[in-house]
PDB file of C-alpha atoms in Angstrom:
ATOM      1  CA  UNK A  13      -7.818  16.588   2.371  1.00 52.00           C
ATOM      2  CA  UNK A  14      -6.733  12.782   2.635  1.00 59.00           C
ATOM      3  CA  UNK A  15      -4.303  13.716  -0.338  1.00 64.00           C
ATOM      4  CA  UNK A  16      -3.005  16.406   2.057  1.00 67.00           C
ATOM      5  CA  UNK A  17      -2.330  14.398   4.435  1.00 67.00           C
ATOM      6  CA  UNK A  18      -1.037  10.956   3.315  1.00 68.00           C
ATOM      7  CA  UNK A  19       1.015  12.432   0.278  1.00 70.00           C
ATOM      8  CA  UNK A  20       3.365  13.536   3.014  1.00 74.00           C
ATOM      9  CA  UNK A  21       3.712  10.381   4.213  1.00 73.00           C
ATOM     10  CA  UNK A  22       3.939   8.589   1.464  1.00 71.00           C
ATOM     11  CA  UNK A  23       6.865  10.667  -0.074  1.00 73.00           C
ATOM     12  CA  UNK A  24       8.788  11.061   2.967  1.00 78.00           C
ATOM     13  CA  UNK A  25       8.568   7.144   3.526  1.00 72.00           C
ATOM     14  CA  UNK A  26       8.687   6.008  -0.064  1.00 72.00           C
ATOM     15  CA  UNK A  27       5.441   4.482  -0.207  1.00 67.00           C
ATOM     16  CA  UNK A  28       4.302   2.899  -3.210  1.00 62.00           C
ATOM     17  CA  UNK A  29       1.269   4.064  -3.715  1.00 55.00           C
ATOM     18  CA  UNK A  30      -1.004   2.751  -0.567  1.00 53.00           C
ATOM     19  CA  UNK A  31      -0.988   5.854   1.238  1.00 49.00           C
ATOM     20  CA  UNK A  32      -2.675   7.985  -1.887  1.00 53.00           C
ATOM     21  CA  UNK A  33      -4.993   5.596  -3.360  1.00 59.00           C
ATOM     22  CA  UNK A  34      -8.191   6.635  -4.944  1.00 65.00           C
ATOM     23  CA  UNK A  35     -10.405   3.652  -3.762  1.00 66.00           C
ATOM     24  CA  UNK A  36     -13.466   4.977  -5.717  1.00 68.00           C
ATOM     25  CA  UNK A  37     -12.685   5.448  -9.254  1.00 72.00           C
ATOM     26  CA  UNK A  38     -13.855   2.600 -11.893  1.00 76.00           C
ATOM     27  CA  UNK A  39     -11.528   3.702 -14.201  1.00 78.00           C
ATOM     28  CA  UNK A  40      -8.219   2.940 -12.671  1.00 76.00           C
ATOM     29  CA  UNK A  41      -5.585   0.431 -13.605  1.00 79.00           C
ATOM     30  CA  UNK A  42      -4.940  -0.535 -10.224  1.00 82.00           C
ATOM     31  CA  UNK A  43      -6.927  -3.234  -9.317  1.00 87.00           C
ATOM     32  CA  UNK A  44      -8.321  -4.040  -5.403  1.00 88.00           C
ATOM     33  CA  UNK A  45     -10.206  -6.110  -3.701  1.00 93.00           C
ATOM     34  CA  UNK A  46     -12.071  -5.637  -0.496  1.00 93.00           C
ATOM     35  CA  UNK A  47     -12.584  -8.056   2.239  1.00 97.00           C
ATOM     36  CA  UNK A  48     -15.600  -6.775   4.534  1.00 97.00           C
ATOM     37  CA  UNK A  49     -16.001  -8.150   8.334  1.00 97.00           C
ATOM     38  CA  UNK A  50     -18.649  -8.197  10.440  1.00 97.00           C
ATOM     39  CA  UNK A  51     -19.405  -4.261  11.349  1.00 97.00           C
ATOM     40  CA  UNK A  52     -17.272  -3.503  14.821  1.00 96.00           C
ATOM     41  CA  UNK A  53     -15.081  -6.556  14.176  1.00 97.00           C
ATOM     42  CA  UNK A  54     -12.152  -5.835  12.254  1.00 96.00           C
ATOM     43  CA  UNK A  55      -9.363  -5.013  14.658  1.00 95.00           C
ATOM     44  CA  UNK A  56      -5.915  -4.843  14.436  1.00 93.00           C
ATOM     45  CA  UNK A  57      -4.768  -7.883  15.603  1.00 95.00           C
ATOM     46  CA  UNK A  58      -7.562  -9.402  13.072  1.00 97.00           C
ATOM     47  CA  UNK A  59      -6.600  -7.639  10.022  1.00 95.00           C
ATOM     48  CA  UNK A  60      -3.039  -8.786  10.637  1.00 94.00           C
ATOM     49  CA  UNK A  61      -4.179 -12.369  11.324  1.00 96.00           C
ATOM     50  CA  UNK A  62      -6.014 -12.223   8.002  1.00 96.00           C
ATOM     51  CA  UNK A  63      -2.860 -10.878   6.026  1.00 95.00           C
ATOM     52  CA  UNK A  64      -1.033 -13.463   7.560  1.00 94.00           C
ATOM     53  CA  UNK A  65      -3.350 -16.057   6.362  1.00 96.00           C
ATOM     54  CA  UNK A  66      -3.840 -14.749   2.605  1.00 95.00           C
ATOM     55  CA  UNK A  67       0.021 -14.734   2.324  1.00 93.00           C
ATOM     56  CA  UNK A  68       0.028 -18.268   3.559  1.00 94.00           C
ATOM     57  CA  UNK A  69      -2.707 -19.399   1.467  1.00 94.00           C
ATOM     58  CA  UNK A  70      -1.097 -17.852  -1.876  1.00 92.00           C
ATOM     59  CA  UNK A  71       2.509 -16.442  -2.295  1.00 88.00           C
ATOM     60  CA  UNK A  72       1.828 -12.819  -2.882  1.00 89.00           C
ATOM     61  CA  UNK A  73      -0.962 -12.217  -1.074  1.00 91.00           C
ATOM     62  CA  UNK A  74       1.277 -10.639   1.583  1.00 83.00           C
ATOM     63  CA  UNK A  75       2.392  -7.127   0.199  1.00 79.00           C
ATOM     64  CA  UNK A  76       0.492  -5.271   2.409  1.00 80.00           C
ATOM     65  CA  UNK A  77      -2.828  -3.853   3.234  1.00 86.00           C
ATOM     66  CA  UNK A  78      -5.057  -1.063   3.970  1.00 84.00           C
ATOM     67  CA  UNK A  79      -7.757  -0.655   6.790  1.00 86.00           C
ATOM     68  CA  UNK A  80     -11.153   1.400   6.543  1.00 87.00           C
ATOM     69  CA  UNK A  81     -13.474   1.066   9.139  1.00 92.00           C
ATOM     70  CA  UNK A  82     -14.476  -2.776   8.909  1.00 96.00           C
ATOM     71  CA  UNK A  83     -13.000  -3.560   5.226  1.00 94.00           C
ATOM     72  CA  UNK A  84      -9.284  -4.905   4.631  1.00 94.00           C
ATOM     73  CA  UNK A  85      -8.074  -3.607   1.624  1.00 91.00           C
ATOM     74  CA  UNK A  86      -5.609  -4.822  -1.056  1.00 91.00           C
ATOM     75  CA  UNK A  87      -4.424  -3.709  -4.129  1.00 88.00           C
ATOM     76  CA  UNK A  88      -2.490  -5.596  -6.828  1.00 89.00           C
ATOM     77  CA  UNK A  89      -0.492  -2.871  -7.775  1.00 82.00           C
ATOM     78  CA  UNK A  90       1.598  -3.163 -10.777  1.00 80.00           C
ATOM     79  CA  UNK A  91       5.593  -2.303 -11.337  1.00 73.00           C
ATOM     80  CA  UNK A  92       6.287   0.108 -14.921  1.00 69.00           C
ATOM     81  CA  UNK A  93       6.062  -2.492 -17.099  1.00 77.00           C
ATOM     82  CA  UNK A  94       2.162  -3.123 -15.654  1.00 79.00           C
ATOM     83  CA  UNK A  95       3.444  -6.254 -13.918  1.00 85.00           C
ATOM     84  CA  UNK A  96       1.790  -6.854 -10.982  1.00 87.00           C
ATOM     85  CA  UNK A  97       4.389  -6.922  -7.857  1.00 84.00           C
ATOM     86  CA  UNK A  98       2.405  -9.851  -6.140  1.00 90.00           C
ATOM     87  CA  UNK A  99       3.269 -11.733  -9.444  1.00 92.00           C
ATOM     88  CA  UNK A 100      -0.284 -12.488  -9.298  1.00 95.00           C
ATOM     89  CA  UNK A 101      -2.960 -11.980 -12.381  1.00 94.00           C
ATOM     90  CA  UNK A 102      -5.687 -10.301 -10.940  1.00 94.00           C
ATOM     91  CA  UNK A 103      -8.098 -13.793 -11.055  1.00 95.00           C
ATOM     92  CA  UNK A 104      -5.206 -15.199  -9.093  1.00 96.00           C
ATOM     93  CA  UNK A 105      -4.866 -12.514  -6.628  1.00 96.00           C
ATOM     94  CA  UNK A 106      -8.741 -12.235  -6.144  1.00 96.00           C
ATOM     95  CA  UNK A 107      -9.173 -16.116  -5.557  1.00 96.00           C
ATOM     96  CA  UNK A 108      -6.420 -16.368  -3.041  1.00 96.00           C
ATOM     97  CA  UNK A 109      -8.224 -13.751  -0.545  1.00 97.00           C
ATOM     98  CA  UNK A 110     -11.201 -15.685  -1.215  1.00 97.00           C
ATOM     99  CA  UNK A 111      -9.672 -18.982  -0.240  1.00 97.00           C
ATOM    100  CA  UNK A 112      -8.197 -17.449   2.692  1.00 97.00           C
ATOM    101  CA  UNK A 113     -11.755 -15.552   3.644  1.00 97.00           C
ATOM    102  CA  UNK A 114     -13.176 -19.305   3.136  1.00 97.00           C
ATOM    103  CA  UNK A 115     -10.328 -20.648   5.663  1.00 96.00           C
ATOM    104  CA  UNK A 116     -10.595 -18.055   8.260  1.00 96.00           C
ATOM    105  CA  UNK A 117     -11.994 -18.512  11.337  1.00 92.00           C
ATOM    106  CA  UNK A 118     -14.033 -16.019  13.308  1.00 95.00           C
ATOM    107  CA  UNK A 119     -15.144 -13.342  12.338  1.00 97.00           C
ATOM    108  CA  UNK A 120     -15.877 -14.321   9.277  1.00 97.00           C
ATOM    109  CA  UNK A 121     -15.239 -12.256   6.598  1.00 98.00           C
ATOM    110  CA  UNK A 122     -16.621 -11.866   2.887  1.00 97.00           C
ATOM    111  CA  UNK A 123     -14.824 -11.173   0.278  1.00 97.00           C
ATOM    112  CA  UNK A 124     -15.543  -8.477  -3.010  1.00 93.00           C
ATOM    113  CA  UNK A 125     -15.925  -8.809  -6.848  1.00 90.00           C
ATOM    114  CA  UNK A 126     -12.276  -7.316  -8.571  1.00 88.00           C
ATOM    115  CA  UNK A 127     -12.801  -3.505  -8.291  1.00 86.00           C
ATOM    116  CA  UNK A 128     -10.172  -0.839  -9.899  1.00 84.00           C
ATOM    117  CA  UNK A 129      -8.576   2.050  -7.901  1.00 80.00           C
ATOM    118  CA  UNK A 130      -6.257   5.150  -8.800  1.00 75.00           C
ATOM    119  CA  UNK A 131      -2.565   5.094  -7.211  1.00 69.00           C
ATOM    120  CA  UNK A 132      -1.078   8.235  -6.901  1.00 63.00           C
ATOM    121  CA  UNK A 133       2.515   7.861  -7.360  1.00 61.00           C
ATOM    122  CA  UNK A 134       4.965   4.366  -8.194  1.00 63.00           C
ATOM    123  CA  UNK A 135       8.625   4.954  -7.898  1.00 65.00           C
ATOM    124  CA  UNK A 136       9.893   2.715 -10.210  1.00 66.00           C
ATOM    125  CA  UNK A 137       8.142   5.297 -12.785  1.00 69.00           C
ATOM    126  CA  UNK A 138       8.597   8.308 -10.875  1.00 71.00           C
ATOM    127  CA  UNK A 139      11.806   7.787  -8.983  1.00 75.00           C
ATOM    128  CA  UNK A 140      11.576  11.266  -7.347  1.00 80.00           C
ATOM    129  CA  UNK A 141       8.278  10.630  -6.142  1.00 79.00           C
ATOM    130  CA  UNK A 142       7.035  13.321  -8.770  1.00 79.00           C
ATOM    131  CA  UNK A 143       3.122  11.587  -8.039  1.00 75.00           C
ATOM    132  CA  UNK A 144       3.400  13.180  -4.777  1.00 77.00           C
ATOM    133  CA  UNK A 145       5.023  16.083  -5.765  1.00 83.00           C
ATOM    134  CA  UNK A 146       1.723  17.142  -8.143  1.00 80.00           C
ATOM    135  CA  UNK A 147      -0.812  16.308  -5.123  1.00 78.00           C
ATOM    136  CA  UNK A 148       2.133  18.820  -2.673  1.00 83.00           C
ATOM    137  CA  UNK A 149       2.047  21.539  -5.083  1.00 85.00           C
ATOM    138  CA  UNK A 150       4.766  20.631  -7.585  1.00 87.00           C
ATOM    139  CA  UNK A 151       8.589  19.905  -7.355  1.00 88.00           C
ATOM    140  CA  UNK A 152       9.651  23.194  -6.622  1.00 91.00           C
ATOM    141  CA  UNK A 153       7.281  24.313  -3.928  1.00 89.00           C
ATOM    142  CA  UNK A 154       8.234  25.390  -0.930  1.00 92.00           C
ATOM    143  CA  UNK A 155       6.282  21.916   1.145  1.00 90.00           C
ATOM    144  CA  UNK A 156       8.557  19.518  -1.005  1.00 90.00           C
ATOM    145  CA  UNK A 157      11.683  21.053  -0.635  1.00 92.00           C
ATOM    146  CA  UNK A 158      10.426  21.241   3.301  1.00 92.00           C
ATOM    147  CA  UNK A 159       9.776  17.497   2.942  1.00 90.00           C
ATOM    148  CA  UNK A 160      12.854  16.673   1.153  1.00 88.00           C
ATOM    149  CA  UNK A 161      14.840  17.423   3.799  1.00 92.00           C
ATOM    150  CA  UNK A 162      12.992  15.613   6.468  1.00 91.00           C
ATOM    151  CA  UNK A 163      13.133  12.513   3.919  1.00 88.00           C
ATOM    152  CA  UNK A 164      16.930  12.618   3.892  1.00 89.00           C
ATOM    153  CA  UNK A 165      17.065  12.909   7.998  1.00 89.00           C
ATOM    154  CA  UNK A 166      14.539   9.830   7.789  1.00 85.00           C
ATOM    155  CA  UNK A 167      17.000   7.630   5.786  1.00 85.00           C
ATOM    156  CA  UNK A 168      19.543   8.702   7.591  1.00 88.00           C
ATOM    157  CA  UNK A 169      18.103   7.761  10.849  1.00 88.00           C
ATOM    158  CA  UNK A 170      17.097   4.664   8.692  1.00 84.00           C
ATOM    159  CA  UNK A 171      20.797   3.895   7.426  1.00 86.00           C
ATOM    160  CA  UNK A 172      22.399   4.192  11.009  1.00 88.00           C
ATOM    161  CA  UNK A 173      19.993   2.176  12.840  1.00 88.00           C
ATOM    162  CA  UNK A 174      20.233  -0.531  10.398  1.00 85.00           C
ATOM    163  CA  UNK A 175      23.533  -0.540  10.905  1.00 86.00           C
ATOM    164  CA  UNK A 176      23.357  -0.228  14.716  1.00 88.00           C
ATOM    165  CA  UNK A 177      21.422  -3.108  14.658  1.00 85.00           C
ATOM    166  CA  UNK A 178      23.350  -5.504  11.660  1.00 86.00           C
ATOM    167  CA  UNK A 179      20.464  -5.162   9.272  1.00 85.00           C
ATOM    168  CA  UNK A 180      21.435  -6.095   5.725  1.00 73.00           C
ATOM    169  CA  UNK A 181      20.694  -3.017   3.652  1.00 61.00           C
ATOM    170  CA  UNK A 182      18.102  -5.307   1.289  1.00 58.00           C
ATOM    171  CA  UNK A 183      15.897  -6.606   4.451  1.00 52.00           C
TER     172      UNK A 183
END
């Protein structure tokens, strides 16, 4: 069901593999690490503050997050060449969120042992998004020829507002 739903997304918007993530399976070569808060605590304003502060505390902390209930989640997710795209080892990447859990304020959050994930899709390998495309029914169904379309009126919404507004093309 969750496949259902974010593969859309993440196709349509070009999203690197955050959106379809497989959070639960030990054998994947994406790595993650989970920082837990207090239970009722974790809002959005505080998950923001705490990505703000990992990325402060170590360049390349700040590629983005996920949010489940009351755990922050980041992955250090690799390019084709198994790179990681914070430029980050994984000990690295792991003991700057710790730092920055140990420097936070309130509420004070704890942060996981290394754990390993499943990303769906990564464009630099699958430039037509063809990760998605399996979880949609395949490349020549009739939902991703639907969403194709919508993903070309997206960047061309995209394109002309960025150029509405003077946004270099790279930002």
């Amino acid at each position: 069901m969750t496949d259902r739903f974010a593969g859309p997304l993440g196709y349509v918007l070009r999203q690197c593999r955050v959106l379809t993530s497989r959070l639960d399976d030990t054998t994947g070569k994406t790595v993650l690490v989970i920082v837990r808060f207090p239970q009722g605590s974790l809002s959005a304003t505080v998950a923001q503050r705490f990505f703000e502060a990992a990325d402060a505390t170590k360049n390349g902390l700040g590629g983005g997050y996920s949010v489940v209930g009351d755990e922050q989640i980041f992955l250090n997710a690799t390019n084709s060449e198994g790179k990681p795209y914070s430029g980050l080892d994984d000990a690295s990447f792991l003991d700057g969120l710790r730092r920055a859990a140990v420097s936070f304020g309130s509420p004070k959050p704890k942060v996981s042992p290394l754990g390993n994930a499943t990303a769906r899709n990564d464009w630099q390998r699958s430039t037509r998004g063809e990760g998605y495309q399996t979880l949609l029914g395949g490349s020549d169904g009739e939902l991703v020829r639907k969403l194709d379309e919508i993903s070309s009126c997206y960047a061309f919404l995209l394109a002309k507002t960025a150029d509405s507004k003077g946004w270099a093309r790279d930002e």
